Amino acid sequence: MEGIAIMTSGGDAAGMNPAVKCVVDYATQKGLKPYLVRDGLRGLIDGLITEASRQDVSGILHRGGTVLRSSRSKRFFEYEYRKQAYDNLVNLGITKLIVIGGDGSFAALNRFYADFGVPFAGIPATIDNDIPGTDYCLGVDTALNMIRDSIDSIRDTASSFNRAFVIETMGRDCGYLAMVSALSSGAEICIVPENEYDLEKIGERLREDIKNGRDHIIAVVAEGTNMAEYLTRWIKVNLNMDARLTVLGHVQRGGSPTVYDRIMAYRFAVAAVDSLLAGHPNKIMVFKEGVLDSVDIEVVNSSKVKLADDIVMMSSHLSR
Ligand code: F6P
């Protein structure tokens, strides 16, 4: 029986666990022997690889994070350690890999493929939603729901006083979480790397609103802009309103995967196993304009993430 190993790598994201479970179940149905790699690339090097049993993947579907754990390994950049990882796979009869993670992890596995010819399939997973070639990455919907709950709670307290709240969302250099959250929670301000902001115009708009009765403000700021603290001070001074900053932080990364993330995990997992069985050596599973597909790793490596135009456009008036 051919061995197929599954690993999670890079930042954890809700949806990784259902994807692991589905790969194990589906690969078994297809006559493959599934293995689990613990601790991501570090585990590949250190041989933390065991055959997957039913118990390993039962009761994990609803859990956030990754039960396989993850890592960001610098050693994997060195040939000597990649060779060690390859030897581990050969010893166990593993000929295929599935990696659930981000573009950095895919690039690492592509390097590994170039060295040793071990085919892999990638499943996009990161709350940042910043992997080129796909409209959706596992973990995004769960993170958005977490942020929505937080902003709804913050609005309760904001509206009980005359107060502004600046809420910083994660996303690295990508403003997707901030834009969708601002729209879905009815924020008054949204500052993201994708849209130019104009504080003077924001000031004029909100001073007019305040004159007409607005008594609280919600501003959503993407961490990639580094603007959260500045905006909080700016609101105090320029809008003459008490302002508080809430940095949501890692709460956005945890939590039980939503139904959408669970179903997308299943879709990506089945597609990844099928892609390897069809003989494709290094495809990344994608969800593009509502259709599940796969693209060559080169597409992911060589292009820039392109967010849905309507989301960028609809949130742009909140930055001026
Ligand atoms: O890539 C996912 C992410 O949560 C980003 O949104 C954030 O900038 C970063 O990881 C945080 O990294 P760490 O968990 O290493 O602090």
Coordinates of C-alpha atoms and ligand atoms in Angstrom, one line a residue:
M1 CA 0.0 0.0 0.0
E2 CA 1.3 3.5 -0.9
G3 CA 1.7 5.8 2.0
I4 CA 0.3 9.4 2.0
A5 CA 1.4 11.8 4.7
I6 CA -0.6 14.8 5.9
M7 CA 0.7 17.8 7.7
T8 CA -0.3 21.2 8.9
S9 CA 2.2 24.0 8.5
G10 CA 2.5 27.8 9.3
G11 CA -0.1 29.7 11.2
D12 CA -2.9 27.4 12.4
A13 CA -6.4 28.0 11.1
A14 CA -9.9 26.6 12.0
G15 CA -10.7 24.0 9.4
M16 CA -7.4 22.3 9.6
N17 CA -8.7 19.5 11.8
P18 CA -11.7 18.6 9.6
A19 CA -9.3 18.6 6.6
V20 CA -7.0 16.2 8.3
K21 CA -9.9 13.9 9.2
C22 CA -11.3 13.9 5.7
V23 CA -7.9 13.3 4.1
V24 CA -7.4 10.3 6.4
D25 CA -10.9 8.9 5.7
Y26 CA -10.9 9.5 2.0
A27 CA -7.3 8.3 1.4
T28 CA -8.1 5.1 3.2
Q29 CA -11.2 4.6 1.1
K30 CA -9.0 5.1 -2.0
G31 CA -6.6 2.3 -0.9
L32 CA -3.8 4.5 0.4
K33 CA -2.2 4.2 3.8
P34 CA -2.5 7.6 5.6
Y35 CA 0.3 8.9 7.9
L36 CA 0.2 11.9 10.2
V37 CA 3.1 14.3 10.5
R38 CA 3.2 16.1 13.9
D39 CA 4.7 19.6 14.3
G40 CA 4.7 20.6 10.6
L41 CA 8.0 20.8 8.7
R42 CA 9.9 20.3 12.0
G43 CA 8.2 16.9 12.4
L44 CA 9.0 16.0 8.8
I45 CA 12.7 16.5 9.6
D46 CA 12.6 14.9 13.0
G47 CA 10.6 11.9 11.9
L48 CA 7.4 12.7 14.0
I49 CA 5.4 10.6 11.5
T50 CA 3.0 7.8 12.5
E51 CA 0.4 5.8 10.7
A52 CA -3.0 7.4 11.2
S53 CA -5.5 5.4 13.2
R54 CA -9.2 6.0 13.4
Q55 CA -8.8 7.2 17.0
D56 CA -6.3 9.8 15.9
V57 CA -8.9 11.6 13.8
S58 CA -12.1 10.9 15.7
G59 CA -13.5 13.7 17.8
I60 CA -11.3 16.4 16.1
L61 CA -13.7 17.8 13.6
H62 CA -15.1 20.5 15.8
R63 CA -11.9 21.6 17.3
G64 CA -10.1 24.8 16.4
G65 CA -6.3 25.1 15.8
T66 CA -4.6 21.9 14.6
V67 CA -4.3 18.7 16.5
L68 CA -1.3 17.8 14.4
R69 CA 0.3 21.1 15.6
S70 CA 2.4 23.3 13.4
S71 CA 5.8 25.1 13.2
R72 CA 7.8 27.5 11.1
S73 CA 11.0 25.6 10.4
K74 CA 14.2 27.4 9.4
R75 CA 16.0 24.1 9.1
F76 CA 13.9 23.1 6.2
F77 CA 15.7 25.7 4.1
E78 CA 18.9 23.6 4.4
Y79 CA 19.4 20.7 2.0
E80 CA 20.8 18.4 4.7
Y81 CA 17.6 18.6 6.7
R82 CA 15.4 18.2 3.7
K83 CA 17.3 15.0 2.9
Q84 CA 16.7 13.8 6.4
A85 CA 13.0 14.4 5.9
Y86 CA 13.1 12.5 2.6
D87 CA 14.8 9.5 4.2
N88 CA 12.1 9.5 6.9
L89 CA 9.4 9.3 4.2
V90 CA 11.3 6.6 2.2
N91 CA 11.7 4.4 5.4
L92 CA 7.9 4.5 5.9
G93 CA 7.0 3.9 2.2
I94 CA 5.4 7.4 1.9
T95 CA 5.2 8.6 -1.7
K96 CA 2.7 11.5 -1.5
L97 CA 2.3 14.5 0.8
I98 CA -0.6 16.8 1.6
V99 CA 0.2 20.1 3.2
I100 CA -2.4 22.3 4.8
G101 CA -1.1 25.8 5.2
G102 CA -0.1 29.0 3.5
D103 CA 2.0 29.9 0.5
G104 CA 5.3 29.8 2.5
S105 CA 4.6 26.1 3.3
F106 CA 3.7 25.4 -0.3
A107 CA 7.0 26.9 -1.5
A108 CA 8.9 24.8 1.0
L109 CA 7.2 21.6 -0.2
N110 CA 7.9 22.7 -3.8
R111 CA 11.6 23.0 -3.0
F112 CA 11.3 19.5 -1.5
Y113 CA 9.7 18.2 -4.7
A114 CA 12.4 19.7 -6.8
D115 CA 15.0 18.0 -4.7
F116 CA 13.5 14.5 -4.3
G117 CA 10.4 14.3 -6.6
V118 CA 7.9 13.7 -3.8
P119 CA 4.6 14.9 -5.2
F120 CA 2.4 17.1 -2.9
A121 CA -1.0 18.7 -2.9
G122 CA -1.6 22.0 -1.0
I123 CA -4.8 23.0 0.9
P124 CA -4.9 26.7 1.5
A125 CA -5.4 27.6 5.1
T126 CA -4.8 31.0 6.8
I127 CA -7.2 33.5 8.4
D128 CA -5.4 36.2 6.3
N129 CA -7.1 35.0 3.0
D130 CA -4.0 36.1 1.2
I131 CA -3.0 33.1 -0.8
P132 CA -2.8 34.0 -4.6
G133 CA -5.0 32.0 -6.9
T134 CA -7.9 31.2 -4.4
D135 CA -10.8 33.3 -3.2
Y136 CA -11.0 31.3 0.0
C137 CA -8.6 29.9 2.6
L138 CA -9.7 27.6 5.5
G139 CA -10.1 29.5 8.7
V140 CA -11.4 32.8 7.2
D141 CA -15.1 32.2 7.9
T142 CA -14.4 31.2 11.5
A143 CA -12.2 34.2 12.0
L144 CA -14.8 36.5 10.5
N145 CA -17.5 35.1 12.8
M146 CA -15.2 35.6 15.8
I147 CA -14.6 39.2 14.8
R148 CA -18.3 39.8 14.2
D149 CA -19.2 38.5 17.7
S150 CA -16.4 40.7 19.2
I151 CA -17.5 43.9 17.3
D152 CA -21.2 43.2 18.2
S153 CA -20.2 43.1 21.9
I154 CA -18.1 46.2 21.6
R155 CA -20.9 48.1 19.9
D156 CA -23.1 47.3 22.9
T157 CA -20.7 49.0 25.3
A158 CA -19.8 51.8 22.8
S159 CA -23.4 52.7 22.3
S160 CA -24.0 52.8 26.1
F161 CA -21.5 55.8 26.3
N162 CA -20.5 58.5 23.9
R163 CA -17.5 56.5 22.7
A164 CA -15.5 55.4 19.7
F165 CA -13.9 52.0 19.5
V166 CA -11.0 51.2 17.2
I167 CA -10.7 47.5 16.6
E168 CA -7.6 46.1 15.1
T169 CA -7.9 42.9 13.1
M170 CA -5.2 40.4 12.0
G171 CA -4.4 39.6 8.4
R172 CA -0.7 40.6 8.0
D173 CA -0.6 42.8 4.9
C174 CA -4.0 41.8 3.7
G175 CA -7.1 43.8 4.7
Y176 CA -9.7 41.2 3.9
L177 CA -10.7 40.4 7.5
A178 CA -11.0 44.1 8.2
M179 CA -13.1 45.0 5.1
V180 CA -15.6 42.1 5.5
S181 CA -15.9 42.8 9.2
A182 CA -16.4 46.5 8.8
L183 CA -19.1 45.8 6.2
S184 CA -20.9 43.1 8.2
S185 CA -20.8 45.0 11.5
G186 CA -21.8 48.4 10.0
A187 CA -18.5 50.1 11.0
E188 CA -18.2 53.8 10.4
I189 CA -14.4 53.7 9.5
C190 CA -12.3 51.0 7.8
I191 CA -8.6 51.4 7.3
V192 CA -6.9 48.7 5.2
P193 CA -3.8 48.5 3.0
E194 CA -5.9 48.1 -0.1
N195 CA -7.7 51.5 0.1
E196 CA -6.1 54.9 0.5
Y197 CA -7.4 56.7 3.5
D198 CA -8.2 60.4 4.0
L199 CA -8.5 61.4 7.6
E200 CA -9.6 64.9 6.7
K201 CA -12.6 63.5 4.8
I202 CA -13.4 61.0 7.5
G203 CA -13.4 63.9 10.0
E204 CA -15.8 66.0 7.9
R205 CA -18.2 63.1 7.4
L206 CA -18.2 62.0 11.0
R207 CA -18.4 65.5 12.5
E208 CA -21.5 66.0 10.4
D209 CA -22.9 62.6 11.6
I210 CA -22.2 63.6 15.2
K211 CA -24.0 66.9 14.6
N212 CA -27.0 64.9 13.4
G213 CA -27.1 62.6 16.5
R214 CA -24.4 60.0 16.1
D215 CA -23.2 59.1 19.6
H216 CA -20.7 56.3 19.0
I217 CA -18.3 55.2 16.4
I218 CA -16.8 51.8 15.4
A219 CA -13.6 51.8 13.4
V220 CA -12.0 48.6 12.0
V221 CA -8.3 48.8 11.2
A222 CA -6.2 46.1 9.6
E223 CA -3.0 45.3 11.5
G224 CA -1.0 45.7 8.2
T225 CA -1.6 49.5 8.2
N226 CA -0.2 50.0 11.7
M227 CA -2.8 52.8 12.2
A228 CA -4.8 51.6 15.1
E229 CA -3.1 53.5 17.9
Y230 CA -2.7 56.6 15.8
L231 CA -6.4 56.6 14.8
T232 CA -7.5 56.2 18.4
R233 CA -5.6 59.3 19.4
W234 CA -6.8 61.1 16.2
I235 CA -10.4 60.4 17.0
K236 CA -10.0 61.8 20.6
V237 CA -8.5 65.0 19.3
N238 CA -10.3 65.5 16.0
L239 CA -13.8 64.2 16.8
N240 CA -13.7 65.2 20.5
M241 CA -15.0 61.8 21.4
D242 CA -13.6 59.4 24.1
A243 CA -11.9 56.6 22.2
R244 CA -10.6 53.1 23.1
L245 CA -8.5 50.6 21.2
T246 CA -9.2 46.9 21.2
V247 CA -6.6 44.7 19.5
L248 CA -8.4 41.4 18.9
G249 CA -5.2 39.4 18.4
H250 CA -5.1 35.6 18.4
V251 CA -8.7 35.2 19.5
Q252 CA -9.3 35.5 15.8
R253 CA -7.3 32.4 15.1
G254 CA -9.0 30.0 17.5
G255 CA -12.5 28.6 18.0
S256 CA -14.5 25.8 16.6
P257 CA -14.6 25.8 12.8
T258 CA -17.9 27.1 11.3
V259 CA -20.1 24.9 9.1
Y260 CA -18.6 26.7 6.1
D261 CA -15.0 26.0 7.1
R262 CA -15.9 22.3 7.8
I263 CA -17.5 21.8 4.4
M264 CA -14.7 23.7 2.6
A265 CA -12.2 21.5 4.5
Y266 CA -13.9 18.4 3.1
R267 CA -14.0 19.8 -0.4
F268 CA -10.3 20.7 -0.4
A269 CA -9.3 17.4 1.2
V270 CA -11.1 15.2 -1.3
A271 CA -9.8 17.4 -4.2
A272 CA -6.2 17.1 -2.8
V273 CA -6.3 13.3 -2.6
D274 CA -7.8 13.1 -6.1
S275 CA -5.2 15.4 -7.5
L276 CA -2.4 13.2 -6.2
L277 CA -4.1 10.1 -7.4
A278 CA -4.5 11.7 -10.9
G279 CA -0.7 12.0 -10.9
H280 CA -0.4 15.8 -10.5
P281 CA 2.9 16.5 -8.6
N282 CA 2.4 19.9 -7.1
K283 CA -1.1 21.4 -7.3
I284 CA -2.7 23.8 -4.9
M285 CA -6.4 23.4 -4.3
V286 CA -8.4 26.6 -4.9
F287 CA -11.9 28.0 -4.7
K288 CA -12.3 30.6 -7.5
E289 CA -15.6 32.3 -8.3
G290 CA -17.6 29.6 -6.6
V291 CA -15.8 26.7 -8.3
L292 CA -13.4 24.2 -6.7
D293 CA -10.3 23.8 -8.8
S294 CA -6.6 23.4 -8.6
V295 CA -3.7 25.5 -9.9
D296 CA 0.0 24.9 -10.4
I297 CA 2.2 26.0 -7.5
E298 CA 3.8 28.5 -9.9
V299 CA 0.5 30.4 -10.0
V300 CA 0.6 30.8 -6.3
N301 CA 4.3 31.6 -6.2
S302 CA 4.3 34.1 -9.0
S303 CA 1.1 36.1 -8.6
K304 CA -0.3 38.6 -6.1
V305 CA -3.4 38.0 -4.1
K306 CA -6.4 39.6 -5.7
L307 CA -9.3 40.3 -3.4
A308 CA -12.9 40.5 -4.7
D309 CA -13.4 43.9 -6.3
D310 CA -16.8 44.4 -4.8
I311 CA -15.5 43.9 -1.2
V312 CA -12.8 46.5 -1.8
M313 CA -15.1 48.9 -3.5
M314 CA -17.9 48.6 -1.0
S315 CA -15.6 49.3 1.9
S316 CA -13.7 52.1 0.2
H317 CA -16.1 54.9 1.3
L318 CA -15.3 53.9 5.0
S319 CA -11.8 55.1 4.5
R320 CA -12.6 58.6 3.5
Ligands
F6P1 O1 -0.9 34.5 9.3 C1 -1.8 34.3 10.3 C2 -1.5 35.4 11.4 O2 -2.4 35.2 12.5 C3 -1.5 36.8 10.9 O3 -2.8 37.3 10.8 C4 -0.7 37.5 12.0 O4 -0.1 38.7 11.6 C5 0.3 36.5 12.4 O5 -0.2 35.2 11.9 C6 0.6 36.4 13.8 O6 1.7 35.5 13.9 P1 2.1 34.8 15.3 O7 1.1 33.8 15.7 O8 3.4 34.2 15.0 O9 2.2 35.9 16.3

